[in-house]
């Protein structure tokens, strides 16, 4: 199929545009998203095309806007609520955790909540502790939510289109560093189902699992390691809930070594849970302990050197891969 | 009362009957439900709507098919006034598969999306943004449906009250916020939780048409709601209605409500909304005692039938639960 190069933010815009054109119940609300086109320019042009009824600016009232999004979804529309920073979504946690996530069960399966919250997280450029968090583990923990973290323009578009067609509340977590990155996106109807990971680079010596902005960083590490003769397989689950366990377990069983990389701080993180799944399902396939590379268990500092030190860098990933390789019984015997 | 003179815009015979029938049905549901609770047939939380029946009955009689309601933890009355099946409600309280939520939700979570009932809610204040959301969905779809959120004095001190009513205001949504001001947030008196106890003024402060009514007067509630619905359907919403009322007992079945002063309770009991709806039906529509007795007997029989139905009903099986859990 033909494809074009797009920026991550353009791919997101295409997804919203196409779904708004297809389904008149899709609409988007958020701070500065209409006339201004959003802080990251994702919604640029949509106001002119779809009008003020379906592209609305909101006051700074996250609990209210997330709540009305959830209510609109319960009532059968398909709202997208854009929250400027995932940090600000904390103001709407009741609506996400107690309302959106639980409605389906509380109604015995009758009620569905096709609500999409688009937001972005992660470190980048010294925006300090309240604008830099990676909070996917909070949502991952709550049954009833879908957690999506695309790393490429193609995935961003395909997953957002799918999010706007499936029936459950979606935490669509973008990364502030990725909006300007470029990648090839297939032409035509491009939809990516949830729960299907993607092998971003095939390899044979070690499996590295990473998502969001840690994917490009891991790919850089893999490239460097390949020059030293180490073949790294990079797996991007793309959606953390549902998680493509089958792809992860198959890859780990093949390479027998695994490193998990997350930008979020380590304690209680998604990496730890993926690690526990691997240990429960594939322990006897492993030749080395599973390595986790994660952010430090502190809030993100402003100082740029400290910010960098608080989240995984390429060299941290390379070091972890080396540990995973050298810890194998074979390597030990050879040593 | 009207001293025999014709009343302007007096509600029709049908509406008067509907309001009494609804209020009485709620009275039976709560009174009999409490008995089932005491027998151990109903478990968990049960927040009776006793004393507030006139609000749900008056409001819902002003709505039509296609509209939406959102409710509170004290939600049985709203559900019944919306026309819910008593069988499915009782079955839900008895944890049965035949209940509205198959026993997954219980008293605080009865919802019926197919009829526009967005549901009761265990989180105080949550129904307001959800209701505003439904009103927003209606506007996006070009529908003139109205959404009513039943809320409470307690919820009015929650941040979502301002955030979501403000959103409804800037977007002129077909949204009516009914604050049932029963004077207590669980056990905390309203004058301990806010300086100005006239909650309707908060709507005025943000440019929302706001009214205060005697919530124990079902006809007055109905009249003001009719106006509010008209205002909304003309695209001039939202509207806030503060309905002053009082609980007939504590916060929930196991709260004796000892903090409620006897004279205050007596004052409101003397203005019982069910009695007033009954009196209106007799005086304004000429219903006889026998006709009223028949309505009451019907409500009692419907509840008894619902209990029998529910007791006979099965609970969700482990297999069915396992299949349901797969979706998560």
XYZ file of C-alpha atoms in Angstrom:
663
model
C 0.000 0.000 0.000
C 1.153 3.531 -0.723
C 2.325 5.621 2.191
C 3.381 9.174 3.042
C 5.653 10.744 5.576
C 3.771 12.582 8.326
C 4.566 14.129 11.644
C 3.092 12.417 14.704
C 0.804 15.409 15.300
C -0.335 15.409 11.662
C -1.133 11.728 11.885
C -3.237 12.341 14.978
C -5.031 15.195 13.212
C -5.784 12.973 10.226
C -7.274 10.350 12.499
C -9.552 12.867 14.205
C -10.472 14.501 10.909
C -11.348 11.227 9.214
C -13.379 9.968 12.155
C -15.247 13.272 12.516
C -16.088 13.114 8.824
C -17.266 9.530 9.156
C -19.206 9.752 12.432
C -21.233 12.884 13.296
C -21.239 11.965 17.007
C -17.455 12.407 17.251
C -16.551 15.776 18.749
C -13.589 17.240 20.583
C -13.278 19.577 23.556
C -10.216 20.927 25.322
C -8.261 23.981 26.355
C -7.227 26.109 23.399
C -7.993 23.436 20.835
C -10.437 25.337 18.616
C -9.203 28.655 17.244
C -5.654 28.087 18.478
C -5.465 24.491 17.242
C -4.092 23.108 20.483
C -0.759 23.590 22.211
C 0.759 20.868 20.027
C -1.170 21.841 16.882
C -2.981 18.526 16.716
C -6.425 20.068 16.163
C -5.376 22.827 13.767
C -7.963 23.399 11.051
C -10.680 21.272 12.615
C -12.725 24.248 13.837
C -12.934 25.670 10.324
C -13.946 22.316 8.939
C -16.414 21.077 11.574
C -17.576 24.254 13.296
C -17.887 25.363 16.898
C -20.461 22.695 17.763
C -17.993 19.857 17.389
C -14.701 21.591 18.183
C -15.002 23.440 21.477
C -12.673 25.308 23.756
C -13.243 24.725 27.446
C -12.488 26.672 30.583
C -9.666 25.339 32.732
C -11.826 22.799 34.524
C -10.430 19.318 34.054
C -12.821 17.462 36.356
C -15.736 19.139 34.596
C -14.542 18.558 31.072
C -13.539 14.948 31.645
C -16.879 14.460 33.402
C -18.961 15.878 30.578
C -16.949 13.775 28.157
C -17.782 10.654 30.139
C -21.441 11.700 30.362
C -21.642 12.343 26.634
C -20.125 8.932 25.971
C -22.604 7.224 28.282
C -25.374 9.013 26.398
C -24.108 7.574 23.116
C -21.805 10.203 21.588
C -18.080 9.789 20.905
C -16.281 12.607 22.659
C -12.571 13.263 22.578
C -11.404 15.266 25.569
C -7.956 16.756 25.130
C -6.144 17.327 28.400
C -3.091 19.500 27.944
C -0.811 17.479 30.226
C -1.453 14.081 31.765
C -0.501 15.741 35.051
C -3.739 17.764 34.789
C -5.818 14.621 34.310
C -5.299 14.056 38.035
C -7.995 16.688 38.609
C -10.463 14.445 36.812
C -9.552 11.116 38.368
C -12.982 10.545 39.923
C -14.553 10.764 36.501
C -11.974 8.410 35.002
C -11.643 5.891 37.825
C -15.039 5.875 39.530
C -17.276 6.713 36.593
C -15.832 5.826 33.180
C -13.955 2.702 34.225
C -16.774 1.230 36.307
C -19.914 2.056 34.392
C -19.900 -1.027 32.223
C -19.650 -3.392 35.171
C -22.013 -1.442 37.400
C -24.694 -1.682 34.720
C -24.179 -5.405 34.282
C -22.634 -4.849 30.856
C -25.521 -2.791 29.468
C -23.818 0.595 29.593
C -20.676 1.398 27.614
C -18.431 4.444 27.740
C -16.776 5.150 24.377
C -14.815 8.043 25.826
C -11.376 9.025 24.546
C -9.094 11.172 26.655
C -6.145 12.386 24.601
C -3.292 13.779 26.595
C 0.494 13.810 26.654
C 3.169 13.091 29.206
C 6.837 12.528 29.707
C 9.881 14.695 30.218
C 11.054 17.262 27.758
C 12.895 20.530 27.920
C 12.693 21.421 31.598
C 8.961 21.777 32.128
C 9.468 20.543 35.684
C 7.722 18.216 38.094
C 4.059 19.038 37.354
C 4.355 18.878 33.554
C 6.708 15.935 33.037
C 5.154 12.829 34.492
C 4.603 9.449 32.898
C 1.462 8.269 34.666
C 0.372 5.262 32.623
C 0.678 2.943 35.625
C -2.184 4.737 37.388
C -4.538 4.019 34.500
C -3.055 0.570 33.841
C -4.010 -0.399 37.381
C -7.704 0.436 36.983
C -9.859 -2.323 35.474
C -12.098 -1.008 32.731
C -9.722 1.436 31.070
C -7.789 0.990 27.832
C -4.282 2.440 27.870
C -2.728 3.390 24.545
C 0.811 4.802 24.069
C 1.795 5.181 20.429
C 5.434 5.747 19.514
C 5.168 6.479 15.775
C 2.943 8.561 13.479
C 1.560 5.411 11.895
C 0.633 3.878 15.241
C -0.767 7.175 16.481
C -3.162 7.407 13.567
C -4.210 3.777 13.421
C -4.755 3.473 17.171
C -6.679 6.742 17.496
C -9.014 5.719 14.699
C -9.606 2.406 16.425
C -10.149 4.193 19.764
C -12.985 6.158 18.159
C -14.758 3.006 17.062
C -14.446 0.702 20.082
C -16.778 0.835 23.105
C -14.586 1.448 26.174
C -12.903 4.426 27.860
C -9.465 5.035 26.357
C -6.524 6.820 27.940
C -4.689 7.878 24.806
C -1.278 8.932 26.076
C 0.899 10.809 23.637
C 4.427 12.050 24.349
C 5.459 15.680 24.151
C 8.753 14.736 22.456
C 7.056 12.807 19.689
C 4.737 15.415 18.128
C 7.385 16.677 15.714
C 8.844 13.264 14.854
C 8.227 11.912 11.371
C 7.361 8.525 9.995
C 5.642 6.761 7.140
C 1.873 6.374 7.441
C -0.125 4.140 5.099
C -2.630 5.841 2.815
C -6.287 4.991 2.980
C -8.209 3.536 5.890
C -5.488 2.785 8.429
C -6.748 1.209 11.644
C -4.757 -0.626 14.311
C -6.632 -2.855 16.706
C -5.832 -2.673 20.409
C -3.819 -5.512 21.943
C -1.510 -6.027 18.987
C 2.146 -5.200 19.637
C 4.627 -4.364 16.929
C 8.158 -5.619 16.438
C 9.960 -2.362 15.746
C 13.230 -4.154 15.083
C 13.755 -7.888 14.739
C 16.639 -9.466 16.613
C 17.872 -12.701 18.135
C 20.016 -12.053 21.221
C 17.756 -10.091 23.560
C 14.200 -8.753 23.643
C 13.751 -5.142 24.702
C 10.183 -4.060 25.466
C 9.551 -0.318 25.318
C 6.682 2.071 24.607
C 6.076 5.713 23.797
C 9.223 7.869 23.671
C 11.360 4.988 24.959
C 10.906 3.229 21.606
C 13.029 5.627 19.524
C 15.577 5.706 22.332
C 15.707 1.917 22.452
C 16.051 1.757 18.675
C 19.077 4.053 18.901
C 20.560 1.764 21.552
C 19.822 -1.281 19.405
C 21.546 0.292 16.435
C 24.646 1.008 18.484
C 24.646 -2.509 19.931
C 24.309 -4.024 16.474
C 27.615 -2.422 15.536
C 29.076 -4.453 18.398
C 27.501 -7.633 17.109
C 24.538 -7.762 19.472
C 21.157 -8.395 17.858
C 18.337 -6.697 19.748
C 14.643 -7.300 19.152
C 12.565 -4.230 20.030
C 8.931 -4.824 20.895
C 6.443 -1.996 21.272
C 3.205 -3.238 22.840
C 1.517 0.002 21.619
C -1.410 -0.632 23.967
C -0.609 -1.486 27.578
C -4.230 -2.486 28.183
C -4.963 -4.769 26.475
C -1.403 -6.070 26.432
C -0.094 -8.325 23.673
C 1.194 -10.988 26.031
C 1.512 -13.524 23.248
C 3.949 -11.387 21.280
C 6.030 -10.630 24.378
C 6.190 -14.240 25.521
C 7.006 -15.540 22.049
C 9.864 -13.076 21.630
C 11.292 -13.687 25.090
C 11.099 -17.442 24.555
C 13.080 -16.988 21.356
C 15.816 -14.654 22.648
C 15.779 -15.996 26.237
C 16.705 -12.572 27.567
C 14.581 -9.566 28.283
C 14.949 -5.891 29.148
C 11.918 -3.669 29.847
C 12.289 0.081 29.443
C 9.887 2.689 30.796
C 10.231 6.431 31.242
C 7.969 6.337 34.309
C 9.573 5.878 37.692
C 10.119 2.276 38.637
C 8.050 1.688 41.778
C 4.687 0.121 40.996
C 5.234 0.580 37.291
C 3.967 -1.221 34.214
C 7.454 -2.662 33.590
C 7.282 -4.473 36.919
C 3.941 -5.964 35.972
C 5.161 -7.075 32.540
C 8.161 -8.592 34.301
C 5.856 -10.519 36.622
C 3.928 -11.844 33.629
C 7.145 -13.052 31.991
C 8.310 -14.700 35.211
C 4.988 -16.456 35.656
C 4.631 -17.588 32.042
C 8.160 -18.000 30.684
C 10.517 -18.393 33.642
C 12.069 -21.606 32.330
C 12.721 -20.035 28.940
C 14.981 -17.374 30.433
C 18.771 -17.468 30.489
C 19.120 -14.302 32.573
C 17.146 -12.205 35.054
C 14.726 -9.746 33.455
C 16.215 -6.246 33.518
C 14.076 -3.169 34.121
C 15.280 0.255 33.061
C 13.051 2.933 34.540
C 12.893 6.469 35.827
C 14.137 7.253 39.319
C 11.582 7.144 42.126
C 11.535 10.912 42.522
C 9.529 13.754 40.961
C 11.172 15.072 37.783
C 13.536 17.982 38.545
C 13.650 21.180 36.467
C 17.443 21.386 35.980
C 18.031 19.849 32.550
C 20.985 17.692 33.612
C 18.967 16.370 36.533
C 15.902 15.872 34.354
C 18.005 13.761 32.035
C 19.465 11.826 34.947
C 16.005 11.006 36.257
C 14.764 9.090 33.192
C 16.365 6.293 31.125
C 18.889 7.368 28.485
C 20.358 5.390 25.600
C 23.404 4.379 27.632
C 21.209 3.050 30.439
C 19.456 0.796 27.938
C 22.760 -0.380 26.443
C 24.108 -1.174 29.920
C 20.981 -3.165 30.782
C 21.212 -5.168 27.563
C 24.819 -5.979 28.382
C 23.871 -7.087 31.882
C 21.168 -9.321 30.438
C 23.692 -10.912 28.112
C 26.517 -11.374 30.582
C 24.300 -12.777 33.301
C 23.545 -15.857 31.209
C 24.921 -19.167 32.465
C 26.688 -19.599 29.146
C 28.463 -16.267 29.478
C 29.380 -17.051 33.045
C 30.835 -20.423 32.082
C 32.762 -18.820 29.274
C 34.036 -16.112 31.628
C -55.113 25.933 47.971
C -57.383 27.452 45.418
C -60.578 27.988 47.435
C -62.616 26.446 44.625
C -61.623 29.034 42.067
C -60.193 27.845 38.751
C -56.425 27.794 38.828
C -54.446 29.204 35.968
C -52.330 26.605 34.300
C -53.617 23.992 36.698
C -52.110 20.602 35.946
C -54.353 18.216 34.085
C -56.158 15.341 35.746
C -53.657 12.967 34.133
C -50.690 14.841 35.526
C -52.204 15.048 39.003
C -52.850 11.332 38.951
C -49.390 10.601 37.608
C -47.715 12.670 40.299
C -49.624 11.008 43.125
C -49.205 7.530 41.659
C -45.464 8.076 41.348
C -44.999 9.616 44.789
C -46.996 6.819 46.387
C -45.105 4.127 44.481
C -41.856 5.555 45.805
C -43.278 5.670 49.332
C -44.211 2.000 49.108
C -40.879 1.029 47.571
C -38.869 2.682 50.317
C -41.091 1.671 53.225
C -41.306 -1.952 52.125
C -37.683 -1.974 50.997
C -36.555 -1.025 54.475
C -38.490 -3.995 55.823
C -36.690 -6.290 53.383
C -33.429 -4.743 54.508
C -34.250 -5.459 58.147
C -35.033 -9.048 57.196
C -31.591 -9.352 55.639
C -32.932 -9.782 52.102
C -31.339 -6.544 50.962
C -27.661 -5.988 51.734
C -25.205 -3.153 51.244
C -26.311 0.457 51.263
C -29.903 1.684 51.069
C -30.527 5.439 51.118
C -34.270 6.030 51.436
C -35.930 8.842 49.506
C -38.704 9.094 52.107
C -39.914 12.662 52.473
C -38.515 13.805 49.116
C -40.889 11.912 46.799
C -42.590 15.057 45.527
C -39.442 16.241 43.783
C -38.840 13.201 41.595
C -42.564 12.869 40.904
C -43.017 16.536 40.014
C -39.893 16.816 37.893
C -40.235 13.621 35.891
C -43.870 14.362 35.045
C -42.542 17.386 33.146
C -40.184 15.332 30.952
C -40.801 13.212 27.901
C -39.389 10.191 26.116
C -35.930 10.871 24.731
C -34.921 13.059 27.677
C -32.256 11.985 30.169
C -31.965 11.901 33.923
C -28.937 11.415 36.183
C -29.392 10.635 39.832
C -27.710 10.336 43.197
C -26.887 7.724 45.815
C -30.458 8.342 47.059
C -31.767 7.347 43.674
C -34.695 4.918 43.978
C -37.254 7.705 43.724
C -35.799 9.175 40.547
C -35.706 5.773 38.949
C -39.334 5.024 39.808
C -40.492 8.467 38.693
C -38.678 7.888 35.414
C -40.906 4.850 34.910
C -38.537 2.060 35.870
C -39.709 -1.504 36.309
C -40.263 -2.201 40.017
C -39.480 -5.855 39.368
C -36.068 -5.061 37.893
C -35.326 -2.596 40.690
C -36.176 -4.987 43.501
C -34.314 -7.779 41.728
C -31.244 -5.558 41.590
C -31.445 -4.822 45.307
C -31.739 -8.558 45.908
C -28.563 -9.147 43.820
C -30.386 -11.078 41.135
C -29.534 -11.582 37.475
C -32.975 -10.262 36.544
C -32.166 -6.876 38.072
C -31.347 -3.755 36.081
C -27.623 -4.403 36.466
C -27.758 -8.200 36.909
C -26.707 -7.683 40.509
C -23.426 -6.052 39.479
C -24.491 -2.587 40.581
C -26.915 -2.529 43.495
C -28.895 0.334 44.973
C -26.357 3.074 44.224
C -25.814 2.139 40.573
C -29.176 1.388 39.005
C -29.124 2.775 35.485
C -31.099 2.099 32.333
C -29.379 3.605 29.337
C -32.009 2.399 26.897
C -34.571 4.635 28.595
C -32.233 7.574 29.164
C -31.588 6.923 32.844
C -27.858 7.625 33.205
C -27.920 6.098 36.616
C -27.670 6.582 40.320
C -24.194 7.348 41.590
C -22.134 6.402 44.605
C -19.978 9.509 44.323
C -21.695 12.637 45.605
C -21.683 15.315 42.917
C -20.705 13.060 40.027
C -24.106 13.140 38.367
C -23.765 16.807 37.490
C -20.927 16.548 34.962
C -22.387 13.315 33.615
C -25.750 14.998 33.061
C -24.130 18.017 31.441
C -22.308 15.545 29.203
C -25.576 13.961 28.105
C -26.958 17.426 27.389
C -23.836 18.189 25.372
C -24.275 14.956 23.412
C -27.864 15.993 22.634
C -26.740 19.399 21.409
C -24.000 17.898 19.223
C -26.593 15.572 17.706
C -29.013 18.423 17.118
C -31.621 16.985 19.468
C -33.769 19.145 21.764
C -33.733 16.490 24.503
C -33.443 17.842 28.035
C -31.253 16.291 30.722
C -32.114 16.623 34.387
C -29.514 15.894 37.014
C -30.914 15.355 40.472
C -28.296 16.601 42.861
C -28.038 17.518 46.516
C -27.044 20.252 48.916
C -24.010 18.163 49.825
C -22.914 17.954 46.195
C -23.137 21.719 45.824
C -19.906 22.130 47.753
C -18.064 19.808 45.402
C -15.902 21.346 42.680
C -17.746 19.577 39.888
C -20.867 21.608 40.752
C -19.310 24.835 39.515
C -17.191 23.289 36.772
C -19.988 21.471 35.057
C -22.823 23.967 35.573
C -20.496 26.592 34.136
C -19.889 24.419 31.067
C -23.647 23.999 30.641
C -24.008 27.767 30.877
C -21.363 28.762 28.327
C -22.791 26.237 25.867
C -26.498 27.025 26.559
C -27.205 23.352 27.120
C -30.641 21.807 27.667
C -29.724 21.004 31.212
C -31.694 21.306 34.440
C -29.916 20.914 37.741
C -32.359 20.004 40.500
C -30.735 20.493 43.882
C -32.668 18.541 46.466
C -31.737 20.583 49.498
C -32.658 18.339 52.406
C -30.486 20.266 54.828
C -27.988 17.536 55.573
C -24.862 16.196 53.927
C -25.001 12.804 55.653
C -25.106 14.284 59.175
C -23.566 17.723 58.618
C -26.101 20.535 58.652
C -26.123 22.842 55.692
C -25.450 25.905 57.827
C -22.225 24.249 58.958
C -21.089 23.587 55.421
C -21.976 26.837 53.694
C -22.510 30.441 54.745
C -25.465 31.218 52.476
C -27.872 28.286 52.596
C -29.913 29.504 49.612
C -28.157 27.375 47.054
C -30.052 28.679 44.016
C -28.045 31.900 44.305
C -24.971 30.040 43.161
C -26.580 29.553 39.772
C -27.391 33.245 39.502
C -23.765 34.030 40.289
C -22.669 32.321 37.064
C -25.500 33.567 34.881
C -27.815 30.578 35.144
C -31.574 31.081 35.506
C -32.260 29.804 38.998
C -35.322 29.134 41.135
C -36.079 28.058 44.652
C -39.174 25.966 45.298
C -40.846 24.123 48.133
C -39.654 20.626 47.330
C -42.424 19.159 49.439
C -45.009 20.672 47.112
C -45.075 18.309 44.127
C -47.309 20.574 42.037
C -45.048 23.566 42.536
C -42.031 21.456 41.640
C -43.845 20.316 38.535
C -44.883 23.828 37.523
C -41.374 25.238 37.833
C -39.878 22.257 36.022
C -42.352 22.674 33.150
C -41.132 26.251 32.751
C -37.510 25.151 32.954
C -38.056 22.502 30.295
C -39.658 25.115 28.051
C -36.729 27.460 28.596
C -34.290 24.690 27.705
C -36.107 23.503 24.592
C -36.080 27.113 23.414
C -32.278 26.933 23.581
C -32.038 29.155 26.655
C -30.817 26.630 29.183
C -29.504 25.661 31.580
C -31.825 26.169 34.555
C -31.162 25.484 38.216
C -33.981 24.533 40.586
C -33.335 24.349 44.293
C -36.041 22.267 45.962
C -36.140 22.663 49.740
C -37.025 19.416 51.450
C -36.170 17.125 54.360
C -35.469 13.463 54.912
C -37.898 11.447 57.004
C -35.002 9.557 58.556
C -31.208 9.350 58.707
C -28.789 9.231 55.802
C -29.278 5.512 55.241
C -31.212 2.641 56.726
C -28.723 2.115 59.537
C -28.466 5.788 60.473
C -31.041 6.622 63.168
C -30.648 10.320 62.334
C -30.470 11.412 65.970
C -28.893 14.684 64.846
C -32.151 15.732 63.147
C -34.141 17.957 65.566
C -37.595 16.552 66.346
C -39.431 19.807 65.745
C -37.771 20.240 62.362
C -38.728 16.726 61.323
C -42.288 17.316 62.565
C -42.482 20.524 60.553
C -41.672 18.718 57.336
C -43.726 15.631 58.121
C -46.716 17.922 58.466
C -45.972 18.951 54.886
C -45.598 15.426 53.575
C -45.328 15.450 49.767
C -47.264 12.216 49.324
C -50.138 13.558 51.427
C -50.101 16.758 49.439
C -50.155 14.932 46.121
C -53.080 12.863 47.394
C -54.973 15.931 48.592
C -54.429 17.652 45.251
C -55.798 14.646 43.413
C -58.932 14.716 45.561
C -59.487 18.451 45.590
C -58.346 19.444 42.126
C -59.241 16.374 40.100
C -62.145 15.111 42.196
C -60.741 11.655 42.821
C -62.773 9.700 45.352
C -61.285 7.859 48.331
C -62.082 4.618 46.582
C -60.235 5.674 43.438
C -57.252 6.741 45.475
C -57.423 3.533 47.478
C -57.253 1.609 44.208
C -54.097 3.436 43.149
C -52.534 2.681 46.521
C -53.529 -0.971 46.404
C -52.057 -1.252 42.923
C -48.722 0.152 44.086
C -48.619 -2.253 47.023
C -49.494 -5.200 44.780
C -46.825 -4.217 42.256
C -44.186 -4.181 44.964
C -45.332 -7.515 46.385
C -45.191 -9.025 42.905
C -41.691 -7.615 42.420
C -40.502 -9.228 45.651
C -41.950 -12.569 44.676
C -40.390 -12.294 41.231
C -37.034 -11.348 42.678
C -36.915 -14.040 45.332
C -37.570 -16.618 42.620
C -34.938 -15.139 40.305
C -31.441 -16.625 39.910
C -28.168 -14.918 40.696
C -25.411 -14.544 38.114
C -23.507 -17.842 37.828
C -19.756 -18.191 38.295
C -19.485 -19.158 34.607
C -21.332 -16.066 33.496
C -19.141 -13.905 35.753
C -15.987 -15.471 34.331
C -17.167 -14.716 30.799
C -17.979 -11.132 31.766
C -14.549 -10.668 33.345
C -12.905 -11.695 30.060
C -13.767 -8.311 28.628
C -11.423 -6.567 31.048
